[in-house]
mmCIF file of C-alpha atoms and ligand atoms in Angstrom:
data_model
loop_
_atom_site.group_PDB
_atom_site.id
_atom_site.type_symbol
_atom_site.label_atom_id
_atom_site.label_comp_id
_atom_site.label_asym_id
_atom_site.label_seq_id
_atom_site.Cartn_x
_atom_site.Cartn_y
_atom_site.Cartn_z
ATOM 1 C CA MET H 1 128.072 112.879 59.996
ATOM 2 C CA THR H 2 124.291 112.453 60.030
ATOM 3 C CA GLU H 3 122.575 115.611 58.861
ATOM 4 C CA ILE H 4 119.559 116.792 60.755
ATOM 5 C CA LYS H 5 116.659 117.249 58.397
ATOM 6 C CA LYS H 6 114.945 120.341 59.769
ATOM 7 C CA GLU H 7 111.757 118.479 60.349
ATOM 8 C CA LEU H 8 110.820 118.525 63.960
ATOM 9 C CA LEU H 9 108.654 115.535 64.879
ATOM 10 C CA TYR H 10 108.124 116.266 68.526
ATOM 11 C CA THR H 11 109.218 118.723 71.162
ATOM 12 C CA GLY H 12 109.208 117.874 74.854
ATOM 13 C CA LYS H 13 110.171 119.755 78.009
ATOM 14 C CA ALA H 14 113.918 119.226 77.541
ATOM 15 C CA LYS H 15 114.407 117.387 74.230
ATOM 16 C CA ASP H 16 113.468 117.776 70.556
ATOM 17 C CA VAL H 17 113.033 114.842 68.192
ATOM 18 C CA TYR H 18 113.933 115.268 64.489
ATOM 19 C CA LYS H 19 113.413 113.096 61.424
ATOM 20 C CA VAL H 20 116.497 111.590 59.802
ATOM 21 C CA ASP H 21 116.739 111.994 56.011
ATOM 22 C CA GLY H 22 115.740 108.777 54.235
ATOM 23 C CA GLU H 23 115.707 106.669 57.401
ATOM 24 C CA ASP H 24 112.218 106.381 58.803
ATOM 25 C CA ASP H 25 113.212 103.969 61.554
ATOM 26 C CA LYS H 26 115.676 106.451 63.086
ATOM 27 C CA VAL H 27 115.414 109.826 64.797
ATOM 28 C CA ILE H 28 117.817 112.414 66.153
ATOM 29 C CA ILE H 29 117.135 113.387 69.750
ATOM 30 C CA LYS H 30 118.490 116.822 70.617
ATOM 31 C CA PHE H 31 118.971 117.478 74.314
ATOM 32 C CA ARG H 32 118.144 121.131 75.021
ATOM 33 C CA ASP H 33 119.412 123.338 77.840
ATOM 34 C CA ASP H 34 115.901 123.792 79.232
ATOM 35 C CA ILE H 35 115.171 122.469 82.687
ATOM 36 C CA THR H 36 111.808 122.204 84.437
ATOM 37 C CA ALA H 37 110.677 120.941 87.819
ATOM 38 C CA LEU H 38 107.719 120.965 90.167
ATOM 39 C CA ASP H 39 105.203 119.963 87.450
ATOM 40 C CA GLY H 40 106.408 122.843 85.230
ATOM 41 C CA GLY H 41 106.314 125.347 88.123
ATOM 42 C CA ARG H 42 110.060 126.037 87.936
ATOM 43 C CA LYS H 43 111.770 126.576 84.563
ATOM 44 C CA ASP H 44 115.147 127.797 83.390
ATOM 45 C CA THR H 45 117.648 127.469 80.542
ATOM 46 C CA LEU H 46 121.108 126.439 81.676
ATOM 47 C CA SER H 47 123.957 126.548 79.177
ATOM 48 C CA LYS H 48 125.692 123.159 78.583
ATOM 49 C CA LYS H 49 123.046 121.163 80.459
ATOM 50 C CA GLY H 50 121.739 119.518 77.259
ATOM 51 C CA ALA H 51 125.152 118.291 76.162
ATOM 52 C CA TYR H 52 126.055 116.994 79.614
ATOM 53 C CA ASN H 53 122.775 115.051 79.796
ATOM 54 C CA ALA H 54 123.232 113.598 76.304
ATOM 55 C CA LEU H 55 126.802 112.503 77.107
ATOM 56 C CA ILE H 56 125.720 110.880 80.394
ATOM 57 C CA SER H 57 122.673 109.180 78.809
ATOM 58 C CA ALA H 58 124.772 107.879 75.920
ATOM 59 C CA LYS H 59 127.316 106.420 78.338
ATOM 60 C CA LEU H 60 124.663 104.738 80.511
ATOM 61 C CA PHE H 61 122.866 103.337 77.440
ATOM 62 C CA GLU H 62 126.190 101.922 76.206
ATOM 63 C CA VAL H 63 126.772 100.267 79.592
ATOM 64 C CA LEU H 64 123.257 98.788 79.487
ATOM 65 C CA GLU H 65 123.692 97.519 75.909
ATOM 66 C CA GLU H 66 126.928 95.804 77.005
ATOM 67 C CA HIS H 67 124.813 93.986 79.620
ATOM 68 C CA GLY H 68 122.173 92.861 77.112
ATOM 69 C CA VAL H 69 119.539 95.580 77.679
ATOM 70 C CA ALA H 70 118.043 96.735 74.349
ATOM 71 C CA THR H 71 117.993 100.529 74.096
ATOM 72 C CA GLN H 72 116.944 103.127 71.570
ATOM 73 C CA TYR H 73 120.481 104.542 71.456
ATOM 74 C CA ILE H 74 122.602 104.145 68.321
ATOM 75 C CA LYS H 75 125.337 106.775 68.734
ATOM 76 C CA LEU H 76 126.034 110.380 69.608
ATOM 77 C CA VAL H 77 126.421 112.569 66.516
ATOM 78 C CA GLU H 78 127.123 115.779 68.450
ATOM 79 C CA PRO H 79 127.651 116.160 72.196
ATOM 80 C CA ASP H 80 123.965 117.129 72.538
ATOM 81 C CA GLN H 81 122.476 114.974 69.743
ATOM 82 C CA MET H 82 121.771 111.284 69.803
ATOM 83 C CA LEU H 83 120.971 109.152 66.783
ATOM 84 C CA SER H 84 118.335 106.729 68.039
ATOM 85 C CA LYS H 85 115.959 104.043 66.867
ATOM 86 C CA SER H 86 112.506 105.477 66.354
ATOM 87 C CA LEU H 87 110.119 104.073 68.967
ATOM 88 C CA ASP H 88 106.413 104.024 69.569
ATOM 89 C CA MET H 89 106.549 105.181 73.204
ATOM 90 C CA ILE H 90 104.429 103.759 76.020
ATOM 91 C CA PRO H 91 103.066 106.652 78.149
ATOM 92 C CA LEU H 92 104.439 105.231 81.398
ATOM 93 C CA GLU H 93 107.063 106.655 83.748
ATOM 94 C CA VAL H 94 108.668 103.619 85.306
ATOM 95 C CA ILE H 95 110.203 104.722 88.607
ATOM 96 C CA CYS H 96 112.564 102.490 90.543
ATOM 97 C CA ARG H 97 113.821 103.436 94.019
ATOM 98 C CA ASN H 98 116.652 102.089 96.160
ATOM 99 C CA ILE H 99 116.397 104.736 98.883
ATOM 100 C CA ALA H 100 113.284 106.524 100.170
ATOM 101 C CA THR H 101 113.378 110.237 99.350
ATOM 102 C CA GLY H 102 111.427 112.851 97.350
ATOM 103 C CA SER H 103 107.738 112.203 96.787
ATOM 104 C CA LEU H 104 107.914 108.878 98.624
ATOM 105 C CA LEU H 105 108.572 110.762 101.895
ATOM 106 C CA ARG H 106 105.873 113.336 101.158
ATOM 107 C CA LYS H 107 103.231 110.699 100.478
ATOM 108 C CA TYR H 108 104.042 107.705 102.716
ATOM 109 C CA PRO H 109 105.505 107.080 106.191
ATOM 110 C CA PHE H 110 108.943 105.920 105.044
ATOM 111 C CA HIS H 111 111.964 107.017 107.091
ATOM 112 C CA LYS H 112 114.245 109.558 105.404
ATOM 113 C CA ASN H 113 116.905 107.673 103.396
ATOM 114 C CA GLN H 114 115.366 104.285 104.285
ATOM 115 C CA LYS H 115 117.000 101.544 102.202
ATOM 116 C CA LEU H 116 114.481 99.834 99.961
ATOM 117 C CA GLU H 117 115.331 96.178 99.524
ATOM 118 C CA PRO H 118 113.923 94.942 97.225
ATOM 119 C CA PRO H 119 113.675 98.239 95.326
ATOM 120 C CA VAL H 120 110.282 99.945 95.162
ATOM 121 C CA MET H 121 108.872 100.104 91.667
ATOM 122 C CA GLN H 122 106.122 102.450 90.592
ATOM 123 C CA PHE H 123 104.307 103.336 87.381
ATOM 124 C CA ASP H 124 103.091 106.884 86.734
ATOM 125 C CA TYR H 125 100.910 107.889 83.804
ATOM 126 C CA LYS H 126 102.882 110.225 81.528
ATOM 127 C CA ASN H 127 100.088 112.699 81.052
ATOM 128 C CA ASP H 128 100.383 116.435 81.802
ATOM 129 C CA VAL H 129 96.612 116.998 81.765
ATOM 130 C CA TYR H 130 96.181 114.495 84.618
ATOM 131 C CA HIS H 131 99.498 115.517 86.305
ATOM 132 C CA ASP H 132 101.186 112.122 85.974
ATOM 133 C CA PRO H 133 99.042 110.122 88.440
ATOM 134 C CA MET H 134 100.343 106.856 89.860
ATOM 135 C CA LEU H 135 98.844 103.777 88.205
ATOM 136 C CA ASN H 136 98.492 100.136 89.137
ATOM 137 C CA ASP H 137 98.423 97.069 86.927
ATOM 138 C CA SER H 138 94.647 96.966 86.599
ATOM 139 C CA ILE H 139 94.370 100.656 85.654
ATOM 140 C CA ILE H 140 97.187 100.209 83.124
ATOM 141 C CA THR H 141 95.572 97.198 81.492
ATOM 142 C CA ALA H 142 92.051 98.728 81.662
ATOM 143 C CA LEU H 143 93.323 101.880 79.917
ATOM 144 C CA GLU H 144 95.134 99.612 77.417
ATOM 145 C CA ILE H 145 98.424 101.420 78.084
ATOM 146 C CA ALA H 146 100.174 98.024 78.208
ATOM 147 C CA THR H 147 99.253 94.358 78.588
ATOM 148 C CA GLN H 148 100.013 92.438 81.779
ATOM 149 C CA GLU H 149 102.670 90.493 79.905
ATOM 150 C CA GLN H 150 104.344 93.712 78.748
ATOM 151 C CA LEU H 151 104.212 95.113 82.293
ATOM 152 C CA ASP H 152 105.840 91.981 83.693
ATOM 153 C CA LYS H 153 108.600 92.313 81.090
ATOM 154 C CA ILE H 154 109.058 96.023 81.905
ATOM 155 C CA ARG H 155 109.470 95.149 85.621
ATOM 156 C CA GLU H 156 111.996 92.441 84.801
ATOM 157 C CA ILE H 157 114.085 94.723 82.533
ATOM 158 C CA THR H 158 113.897 97.588 85.049
ATOM 159 C CA HIS H 159 115.342 95.331 87.772
ATOM 160 C CA VAL H 160 118.240 94.462 85.466
ATOM 161 C CA ILE H 161 118.780 98.158 84.616
ATOM 162 C CA ASN H 162 118.812 99.012 88.336
ATOM 163 C CA LYS H 163 121.379 96.315 89.112
ATOM 164 C CA VAL H 164 123.671 97.168 86.192
ATOM 165 C CA LEU H 165 123.598 100.937 86.700
ATOM 166 C CA SER H 166 123.849 100.787 90.514
ATOM 167 C CA LYS H 167 127.033 98.737 90.169
ATOM 168 C CA PHE H 168 128.500 100.913 87.389
ATOM 169 C CA LEU H 169 127.788 104.143 89.286
ATOM 170 C CA ILE H 170 128.953 103.035 92.731
ATOM 171 C CA ASP H 171 132.290 102.149 91.153
ATOM 172 C CA LYS H 172 132.451 105.829 90.109
ATOM 173 C CA GLY H 173 131.544 107.027 93.626
ATOM 174 C CA LEU H 174 127.835 107.661 92.991
ATOM 175 C CA ILE H 175 124.807 106.058 94.636
ATOM 176 C CA LEU H 176 121.851 105.445 92.303
ATOM 177 C CA VAL H 177 119.084 106.528 94.690
ATOM 178 C CA ASP H 178 116.199 106.361 92.217
ATOM 179 C CA PHE H 179 115.426 106.847 88.551
ATOM 180 C CA LYS H 180 112.669 107.196 85.983
ATOM 181 C CA ILE H 181 112.769 105.404 82.653
ATOM 182 C CA GLU H 182 110.472 105.032 79.664
ATOM 183 C CA PHE H 183 109.960 102.218 77.198
ATOM 184 C CA GLY H 184 108.663 101.931 73.662
ATOM 185 C CA PHE H 185 108.329 99.485 70.786
ATOM 186 C CA ASP H 186 110.699 99.489 67.815
ATOM 187 C CA LYS H 187 109.616 98.839 64.207
ATOM 188 C CA ASP H 188 109.702 95.072 64.853
ATOM 189 C CA GLY H 189 107.459 95.406 67.908
ATOM 190 C CA LYS H 190 110.298 94.736 70.334
ATOM 191 C CA LEU H 191 110.162 96.350 73.806
ATOM 192 C CA VAL H 192 113.085 98.765 74.044
ATOM 193 C CA LEU H 193 114.368 101.243 76.632
ATOM 194 C CA GLY H 194 114.004 104.797 75.311
ATOM 195 C CA ASP H 195 114.153 108.435 76.377
ATOM 196 C CA GLU H 196 117.149 109.308 78.602
ATOM 197 C CA ILE H 197 118.914 108.358 81.813
ATOM 198 C CA SER H 198 120.548 111.508 83.111
ATOM 199 C CA PRO H 199 120.768 113.609 86.285
ATOM 200 C CA ASP H 200 117.436 115.145 85.149
ATOM 201 C CA THR H 201 115.743 111.757 85.572
ATOM 202 C CA THR H 202 117.759 110.050 88.311
ATOM 203 C CA ARG H 203 118.899 110.894 91.806
ATOM 204 C CA LEU H 204 122.656 110.459 92.141
ATOM 205 C CA TRP H 205 124.314 110.974 95.524
ATOM 206 C CA ASP H 206 128.000 111.261 96.296
ATOM 207 C CA ALA H 207 128.775 107.957 98.042
ATOM 208 C CA GLU H 208 130.850 109.726 100.743
ATOM 209 C CA THR H 209 128.967 112.956 101.459
ATOM 210 C CA LEU H 210 125.466 112.017 100.159
ATOM 211 C CA ASP H 211 125.429 115.371 98.307
ATOM 212 C CA ASN H 212 123.091 115.539 95.304
ATOM 213 C CA PHE H 213 124.492 115.470 91.770
ATOM 214 C CA ASP H 214 121.115 115.720 90.076
ATOM 215 C CA LYS H 215 118.043 117.864 89.420
ATOM 216 C CA ASP H 216 117.196 118.058 93.140
ATOM 217 C CA ILE H 217 119.688 120.978 93.272
ATOM 218 C CA PHE H 218 117.419 122.849 90.855
ATOM 219 C CA ARG H 219 114.207 121.645 92.547
ATOM 220 C CA LYS H 220 115.496 123.129 95.813
ATOM 221 C CA GLY H 221 116.239 126.426 94.045
ATOM 222 C CA GLU H 222 119.969 126.144 94.743
ATOM 223 C CA GLU H 223 122.857 127.172 92.459
ATOM 224 C CA GLY H 224 125.340 124.780 90.865
ATOM 225 C CA VAL H 225 123.174 122.272 89.025
ATOM 226 C CA VAL H 226 125.236 122.438 85.797
ATOM 227 C CA ASP H 227 128.506 122.126 87.755
ATOM 228 C CA ALA H 228 127.096 118.986 89.376
ATOM 229 C CA TYR H 229 126.119 117.503 85.980
ATOM 230 C CA HIS H 230 129.628 118.365 84.703
ATOM 231 C CA LYS H 231 131.060 116.426 87.634
ATOM 232 C CA VAL H 232 128.911 113.408 86.703
ATOM 233 C CA VAL H 233 130.238 113.620 83.113
ATOM 234 C CA ASN H 234 133.778 113.594 84.468
ATOM 235 C CA LEU H 235 133.051 110.641 86.744
ATOM 236 C CA VAL H 236 131.320 108.372 84.215
ATOM 237 C CA LEU H 237 133.152 109.036 80.925
ATOM 238 C CA THR H 238 136.591 107.616 80.193
ATOM 239 C CA ASP H 239 139.429 110.035 79.376
ATOM 240 C CA GLU H 240 139.194 108.992 75.695
ATOM 241 C CA GLU H 241 135.471 109.775 75.628
ATOM 242 C CA LYS H 242 136.083 113.161 77.279
ATOM 243 C CA ASP H 243 138.761 113.954 74.646
ATOM 244 C CA LYS H 244 136.565 112.755 71.785
ATOM 245 C CA TRP H 245 133.739 115.119 72.741
ATOM 246 C CA ASN H 246 136.065 117.873 73.935
ATOM 247 C CA VAL H 247 134.122 118.020 77.195
ATOM 248 C CA GLU H 248 136.065 120.915 78.686
ATOM 249 C CA LYS H 249 135.273 123.078 75.619
ATOM 250 C CA ILE H 250 131.519 122.448 75.579
HETATM 251 O O1 LIG D 301 111.075 114.410 91.984
HETATM 252 P P1 LIG D 301 109.929 114.138 92.893
HETATM 253 O O2 LIG D 301 110.287 114.072 94.316
HETATM 254 O O3 LIG D 301 108.714 114.959 92.597
HETATM 255 O O4 LIG D 301 109.473 112.729 92.397
HETATM 256 P P2 LIG D 301 109.897 111.277 92.774
HETATM 257 O O5 LIG D 301 108.668 110.483 92.497
HETATM 258 O O6 LIG D 301 110.513 111.195 94.132
HETATM 259 O O7 LIG D 301 111.008 110.933 91.662
HETATM 260 C C1 LIG D 301 111.634 109.677 91.621
HETATM 261 C C2 LIG D 301 112.684 109.698 90.535
HETATM 262 O O8 LIG D 301 112.081 109.764 89.249
HETATM 263 C C3 LIG D 301 113.622 110.905 90.601
HETATM 264 O O9 LIG D 301 114.911 110.490 90.239
HETATM 265 C C4 LIG D 301 113.057 111.868 89.579
HETATM 266 O O10 LIG D 301 114.101 112.668 89.036
HETATM 267 C C5 LIG D 301 112.488 110.905 88.547
HETATM 268 N N1 LIG D 301 111.301 111.478 87.885
HETATM 269 C C6 LIG D 301 111.397 111.978 86.588
HETATM 270 O O11 LIG D 301 112.484 111.920 85.995
HETATM 271 N N2 LIG D 301 110.307 112.517 85.955
HETATM 272 C C7 LIG D 301 109.129 112.557 86.565
HETATM 273 N N3 LIG D 301 108.097 113.075 85.927
HETATM 274 C C8 LIG D 301 108.992 112.048 87.862
HETATM 275 C C9 LIG D 301 110.100 111.506 88.502
#
């Protein structure tokens, strides 16, 4: 099993990134139990949340890899720890929406739950000081966050990710309402999907009831967010995967 060298490279709002002994092109990403929302205005620590998010992210990255999408993910080493390729991250939050909800309803005259076909894609600047403002192509290129060619590629890959994950999740009874992803460059300069895809960063609705199985439960100040994430784990993992990671004992 890969040993974590106790050298913390980076700590974010819900994940820590550690160096891997003797392997500079790899990192261990540890998913913590911390949860934040409302631009840091609501915070909590919820037991098991980190492991559930790591298990769900790992599964969705595996599904994407099977469909030819390059990801940072190598393997899970513990239920809450992911061995990953080290990436030079692009400070963009790429948001893709299939249904109008959340900030889209607060900011624009969309109808509640309006279907978005084609999906709406948006780029936010990952920058706490500026509170993650929305960008457009000319601001992104002027700030040298990415080139136009890289942005075009990011859009293309994000459309593929949306198609693959929407299909995978609807087969499990979940609607992929929207999601946020991040990209980076690996040691060879290749554009790769990084970060996580979990109920912290997506909206997942029960296909029958339209109930939330995502961070909106926490944003609304309601109870049951970890139970909802647990349900997503049970829906997306196979029985073998659940046994392997002893999901019921986490
Ligand atoms: O969550 P809120 O309504 O403020 O933002 P949104 O723009 O409607 O979020 C769209 C999607 O991106 C949701 O699935 C969010 O969970 C996700 N997101 C995220 O993971 N991190 C952010 N900083 C912003 C959005």
